[in-house]
Coordinates of C-alpha atoms and ligand atoms in Angstrom, one line a residue:
X1339 CA 0.0 0.0 0.0
X1340 CA 1.5 3.3 -1.1
X1341 CA -1.4 5.7 -0.6
X1342 CA -4.1 6.1 2.0
X1343 CA -7.1 8.3 2.4
X1344 CA -8.1 9.2 5.9
X1345 CA -10.8 11.2 7.8
X1346 CA -9.5 13.3 10.7
X1347 CA -12.3 14.5 12.9
X1348 CA -13.1 17.8 14.6
X1349 CA -13.0 17.8 18.4
X1350 CA -14.2 19.8 21.4
X1351 CA -11.6 20.6 24.0
X1352 CA -11.9 22.4 27.4
X1353 CA -15.1 20.5 28.1
X1354 CA -16.7 22.8 30.8
X1355 CA -15.0 22.0 34.1
X1356 CA -12.4 19.9 32.3
X1357 CA -10.4 22.9 31.1
X1358 CA -7.1 21.9 29.4
X1359 CA -7.6 18.2 30.1
X1360 CA -11.0 16.9 28.8
X1361 CA -12.0 16.6 25.2
X1362 CA -14.4 14.7 22.9
X1363 CA -14.5 13.7 19.3
X1364 CA -17.1 14.6 16.6
X1365 CA -18.5 12.2 14.0
X1366 CA -19.4 14.1 10.9
X1367 CA -17.2 17.1 10.9
X1368 CA -13.6 16.8 9.9
X1369 CA -10.9 17.0 7.3
X1370 CA -10.0 14.5 4.6
X1371 CA -6.3 13.8 3.9
X1372 CA -4.4 11.7 1.5
X1373 CA -0.9 10.4 2.6
X1374 CA 1.4 8.9 -0.1
X1375 CA 4.7 7.1 0.1
X1376 CA 7.1 8.5 -2.5
X1377 CA 10.7 7.7 -3.6
X1378 CA 11.9 11.2 -2.8
X1379 CA 13.0 11.5 0.8
X1380 CA 11.3 14.1 3.1
X1381 CA 7.8 15.5 3.7
X1382 CA 6.0 17.5 1.1
X1383 CA 2.6 19.0 1.2
X1384 CA 1.3 18.8 -2.4
X1385 CA -2.3 20.0 -2.2
X1386 CA -4.5 22.0 0.2
X1387 CA -8.1 22.7 -0.4
X1388 CA -10.8 24.6 1.6
X1389 CA -8.7 27.2 3.4
X1390 CA -5.6 29.2 2.7
X1391 CA -2.8 27.5 4.6
X1392 CA 1.0 27.3 4.1
X1393 CA 2.4 24.6 1.8
X1394 CA 5.9 24.7 3.5
X1395 CA 6.0 21.6 5.8
X1396 CA 7.6 23.6 8.6
X1397 CA 4.8 26.1 8.6
X1398 CA 1.8 23.8 8.5
X1399 CA 0.9 21.7 11.5
X1400 CA 0.4 18.6 9.3
X1401 CA 3.9 19.0 8.1
X1402 CA 5.5 19.7 11.5
X1403 CA 4.0 16.6 13.1
X1404 CA 4.9 14.6 10.0
X1405 CA 8.5 15.9 10.2
X1406 CA 8.7 15.0 14.0
X1407 CA 7.7 11.4 13.1
X1408 CA 9.9 11.3 10.0
X1409 CA 12.9 12.3 12.2
X1410 CA 12.2 9.3 14.4
X1411 CA 12.3 6.7 11.6
X1412 CA 15.1 5.7 9.3
X1413 CA 13.7 5.2 5.8
X1414 CA 15.0 5.8 2.3
X1415 CA 11.7 7.2 1.0
X1416 CA 9.4 10.1 1.8
X1417 CA 5.8 11.1 2.1
X1418 CA 3.4 13.5 0.3
X1419 CA 0.4 15.0 2.1
X1420 CA -2.8 16.3 0.6
X1421 CA -5.2 18.2 2.9
X1422 CA -8.9 18.7 2.2
X1423 CA -9.9 21.1 5.0
X1424 CA -13.5 21.3 6.1
X1425 CA -12.7 22.7 9.6
X1426 CA -12.1 26.4 9.6
X1427 CA -8.8 27.3 11.2
X1428 CA -9.4 29.1 14.5
X1429 CA -13.0 27.9 14.9
X1430 CA -12.4 26.3 18.3
X1431 CA -13.2 22.8 17.1
X1432 CA -9.7 21.5 16.7
X1433 CA -8.8 22.5 13.1
X1434 CA -5.0 22.3 13.6
X1435 CA -5.3 19.2 15.7
X1436 CA -7.1 17.3 12.9
X1437 CA -4.2 18.1 10.5
X1438 CA -1.6 17.2 13.1
X1439 CA -3.2 13.9 13.9
X1440 CA -4.1 13.0 10.3
X1441 CA -0.6 13.1 8.8
X1442 CA 1.1 11.0 11.5
X1443 CA -1.8 8.5 11.6
X1444 CA -1.7 8.1 7.8
X1445 CA 2.1 7.7 7.7
X1446 CA 1.9 5.1 10.5
X1447 CA -0.6 3.0 8.6
X1448 CA 1.6 3.1 5.5
X1449 CA 4.6 2.0 7.6
X1450 CA 2.7 -1.0 9.1
X1451 CA 1.9 0.7 12.4
X1452 CA 5.3 0.9 14.2
X1453 CA 3.9 3.4 16.7
X1454 CA 1.0 3.2 19.1
X1455 CA -1.6 6.0 19.4
X1456 CA 0.1 7.7 22.4
X1457 CA 3.4 7.8 20.5
X1458 CA 1.6 9.2 17.5
X1459 CA 0.1 11.9 19.7
X1460 CA 3.5 12.7 20.9
X1461 CA 4.6 13.6 17.3
X1462 CA 1.3 15.5 16.7
X1463 CA 2.0 17.6 19.8
X1464 CA 4.9 19.1 17.9
X1465 CA 2.6 20.2 15.1
X1466 CA -0.1 21.5 17.4
X1467 CA 2.6 23.6 19.2
X1468 CA 3.1 25.5 15.9
X1469 CA -0.5 26.7 16.0
X1470 CA -0.8 27.4 19.7
X1471 CA 2.8 28.1 20.8
X1472 CA 2.6 25.6 23.6
X1473 CA 2.6 21.8 23.8
X1474 CA -0.9 20.5 24.6
X1475 CA -2.9 17.5 23.6
X1476 CA -6.5 18.3 24.6
X1477 CA -7.8 18.3 21.0
X1478 CA -5.2 15.8 19.7
X1479 CA -6.1 13.1 22.1
X1480 CA -9.9 12.8 21.2
X1481 CA -9.0 13.2 17.5
X1482 CA -6.5 10.3 17.8
X1483 CA -8.4 8.0 20.2
X1484 CA -12.1 9.0 19.7
X1485 CA -14.7 9.3 22.4
X1486 CA -13.9 11.4 25.5
X1487 CA -10.3 11.6 26.6
X1488 CA -8.5 13.0 29.6
X1489 CA -5.0 14.2 29.2
X1490 CA -3.6 13.3 32.6
X1491 CA -0.2 14.7 31.8
X1492 CA 2.0 15.9 29.0
X1493 CA 5.5 15.0 30.3
X1494 CA 5.2 12.0 30.2
X1495 CA 2.2 12.0 27.9
X1496 CA -0.6 10.1 29.6
X1497 CA -4.0 9.9 27.9
X1498 CA -7.0 8.2 29.6
X1499 CA -9.9 7.0 27.4
X1500 CA -13.2 7.8 29.1
X1501 CA -16.3 5.9 27.9
X1502 CA -19.1 7.8 26.1
X1503 CA -22.7 7.0 26.9
X1504 CA -24.5 5.5 23.9
X1505 CA -27.1 8.3 23.5
X1506 CA -24.8 11.3 23.9
X1507 CA -24.9 13.9 21.1
X1508 CA -23.3 17.3 20.7
X1509 CA -24.8 20.4 19.1
X1510 CA -22.2 23.1 18.3
X1511 CA -22.6 26.6 17.0
X1512 CA -19.7 28.2 15.3
X1513 CA -20.1 32.0 14.9
X1514 CA -17.9 33.1 12.0
X1515 CA -15.8 35.5 14.0
X1516 CA -12.2 35.4 15.0
X1517 CA -11.0 35.3 18.5
X1518 CA -7.2 35.6 18.8
X1519 CA -5.7 32.8 21.0
X1520 CA -3.5 35.5 22.6
X1521 CA -6.6 37.4 23.6
X1522 CA -8.4 34.4 25.0
X1523 CA -5.3 33.5 27.0
X1524 CA -4.9 37.1 28.3
X1525 CA -8.3 37.1 30.0
X1526 CA -7.6 34.0 32.1
X1527 CA -7.3 34.6 35.8
X1528 CA -3.8 34.2 37.4
X1529 CA -5.2 33.0 40.7
X1530 CA -8.2 30.9 41.6
X1531 CA -10.1 30.9 44.9
X1532 CA -10.1 27.8 46.9
X1533 CA -13.9 27.6 46.9
X1534 CA -14.0 27.8 43.0
X1535 CA -11.2 25.2 42.8
X1536 CA -13.3 22.8 45.0
X1537 CA -16.4 23.3 42.9
X1538 CA -14.4 22.7 39.7
X1539 CA -12.7 19.5 40.8
X1540 CA -15.9 18.2 42.2
X1541 CA -17.5 18.8 38.8
X1542 CA -14.7 17.1 36.9
X1543 CA -14.7 14.1 39.2
X1544 CA -18.5 13.7 38.9
X1545 CA -18.5 14.3 35.1
X1546 CA -16.0 11.5 34.7
X1547 CA -18.1 9.2 37.0
X1548 CA -21.3 10.2 35.0
X1549 CA -19.6 9.3 31.7
X1550 CA -18.6 5.9 33.1
X1551 CA -22.0 5.2 34.4
X1552 CA -24.1 6.8 31.6
X1553 CA -25.8 8.9 34.2
X1554 CA -27.3 11.8 32.2
X1555 CA -28.6 13.6 35.2
X1556 CA -25.2 13.7 36.7
X1557 CA -23.7 14.9 33.4
X1558 CA -26.2 17.7 33.5
X1559 CA -25.3 18.5 37.1
X1560 CA -21.6 18.4 36.4
X1561 CA -21.3 20.4 33.1
X1562 CA -20.3 23.7 34.7
X1563 CA -17.2 25.8 34.6
X1564 CA -16.8 28.4 37.4
X1565 CA -13.2 29.3 36.5
X1566 CA -12.7 29.9 32.8
X1567 CA -16.2 30.5 31.3
X1568 CA -17.0 33.7 33.3
X1569 CA -13.9 35.3 31.7
X1570 CA -13.7 33.9 28.2
X1571 CA -17.4 34.1 27.5
X1572 CA -17.1 37.9 27.5
X1573 CA -15.1 37.6 24.2
X1574 CA -18.0 35.7 22.5
X1575 CA -20.8 38.0 21.4
X1576 CA -24.3 36.9 22.8
X1577 CA -22.7 34.0 24.7
X1578 CA -25.2 33.9 27.5
X1579 CA -28.2 34.2 25.2
X1580 CA -26.9 31.3 23.1
X1581 CA -26.3 29.1 26.1
X1582 CA -29.8 29.9 27.4
X1583 CA -31.3 28.9 24.0
X1584 CA -29.4 25.6 24.1
X1585 CA -30.5 24.8 27.7
X1586 CA -34.1 25.8 27.1
X1587 CA -34.2 23.5 24.0
X1588 CA -33.2 20.6 26.3
X1589 CA -29.4 20.4 26.3
X1590 CA -27.8 18.8 29.4
X1591 CA -25.2 21.6 29.5
X1592 CA -23.3 24.1 27.3
X1593 CA -20.0 25.8 27.4
X1594 CA -17.2 27.3 25.2
X1595 CA -15.6 24.9 22.8
X1596 CA -11.8 25.1 22.9
X1597 CA -11.0 28.8 23.3
X1598 CA -14.1 29.8 21.3
X1599 CA -15.8 31.2 19.4
X1600 CA -17.7 27.9 19.0
X1601 CA -20.1 27.0 21.8
X1602 CA -20.9 23.3 22.4
X1603 CA -23.8 21.6 24.1
X1604 CA -24.2 18.0 25.1
X1605 CA -27.6 16.4 24.7
X1606 CA -29.3 13.1 25.5
X1607 CA -30.4 11.6 22.2
X1608 CA -30.4 12.8 18.6
X1609 CA -33.9 14.4 18.8
X1610 CA -33.0 16.8 21.5
X1611 CA -29.7 17.6 19.7
X1612 CA -31.7 18.5 16.6
X1613 CA -34.1 20.5 18.7
X1614 CA -31.2 22.5 20.0
X1615 CA -29.9 23.1 16.5
X1616 CA -33.4 24.2 15.3
X1617 CA -33.8 26.6 18.2
X1618 CA -30.4 28.1 17.5
X1619 CA -31.1 28.4 13.8
X1620 CA -34.4 30.3 14.5
X1621 CA -33.1 32.6 17.3
X1622 CA -29.4 33.4 16.4
X1623 CA -30.2 35.4 13.3
X1624 CA -32.7 37.4 15.2
X1625 CA -30.1 38.3 17.9
X1626 CA -27.2 39.2 15.5
X1627 CA -26.2 39.2 11.8
X1628 CA -23.0 37.2 12.5
X1629 CA -22.8 34.3 10.1
X1630 CA -22.8 30.9 11.7
X1631 CA -22.6 27.1 11.2
X1632 CA -24.3 24.5 13.3
X1633 CA -23.1 20.9 13.7
X1634 CA -25.1 18.1 15.3
X1635 CA -22.9 15.0 16.0
X1636 CA -23.0 11.8 17.9
X1637 CA -19.8 11.3 19.9
X1638 CA -17.4 9.6 17.6
X1639 CA -15.8 6.7 19.5
X1640 CA -13.3 5.8 16.8
X1641 CA -11.4 9.0 16.1
X1642 CA -9.2 9.4 13.1
X1643 CA -9.8 6.6 10.5
X1644 CA -9.1 5.2 7.1
X1645 CA -11.8 6.2 4.6
Ligands
ADP347 P1 -8.8 25.7 16.3 O1 -9.2 26.9 17.2 O2 -9.9 25.4 15.3 O3 -8.4 24.5 17.1 P2 -6.2 26.5 16.1 O4 -6.3 27.9 16.7 O5 -5.7 25.4 16.9 O6 -7.6 26.1 15.4 O7 -5.2 26.6 14.8 C1 -5.4 27.5 13.8 C2 -4.0 28.2 13.5 O8 -3.1 27.2 13.0 C3 -4.1 29.2 12.4 O9 -3.3 30.2 12.7 C4 -3.6 28.4 11.1 O10 -3.1 29.3 10.2 C5 -2.5 27.5 11.7 N1 -2.3 26.3 10.9 C6 -1.2 25.9 10.3 N2 -1.4 24.7 9.7 C7 -2.7 24.4 9.8 C8 -3.5 23.3 9.4 N3 -3.0 22.3 8.6 N4 -4.8 23.3 9.8 C9 -5.3 24.3 10.5 N5 -4.6 25.3 11.0 C10 -3.3 25.4 10.6

């Protein structure tokens, strides 16, 4: 096999109380990529469609993660990468992570799987660092493993796979505005009160328990963020109204996806997830003239895959 086509999914990171550690994977939103083994040594990006991104491997997250893996193997051939981007860069649903994961996953398949998924994520971290200027894996882990993941630590990299209840769906609204990562970092508090910290870790613990036991009431009760959301939500126009619409339409909870501007909700069952989408479609254009996309997705338990 010299060529492989893969689907690399969008993901939601910073799942409410699980800031910087908890993420989940989407089913029907993602990038397509083709990875090809070629005689010429090195990594070359030969085609990009969808969004304007650099072709130089060193400037594209797909290329940087591929180069990190290429440096770790000793082969007398190279790889070409084609990227068909559907996830808008900077949307808050893991655009760069999908590219970073896709290239190394595809190369690994063509090589006969010498690396496990944690090792592949380690390479992908190098690519993601190009986009976010720091090493983190909260979008990479769900894109690579699927389902919900908890990044227990980066050094050494430790990823825990958390089960997803069968009936859990996500509805996400992506307002077409740009929030600079530097801006969303700058609003974060330097210090956290002990009482907020206690609330937050109690919610993370109970959310993980609820995902393990498919306890939807407990998911609802735990999907809160008292530390990050109060600050970052101010950067997203009409955040509180959108969240309210999602909750009134039946969502279990809602919060900022990644560092925004996307907002995710989790819902029990496809019908409620569609109701949330309908309610948003109706109300959002009445509130504002910001363009938007809406995604409804079952939690994708497989992650990146061969098409
Ligand atoms: P998201 O918020 O959707 O996770 P990121 O903020 O992580 O997106 O990444 C977007 C940034 O990464 C943009 O500045 C973009 O130009 C850069 N970038 C470089 N290569 C890629 C790529 N292959 N896919 C997406 N973004 C890329």
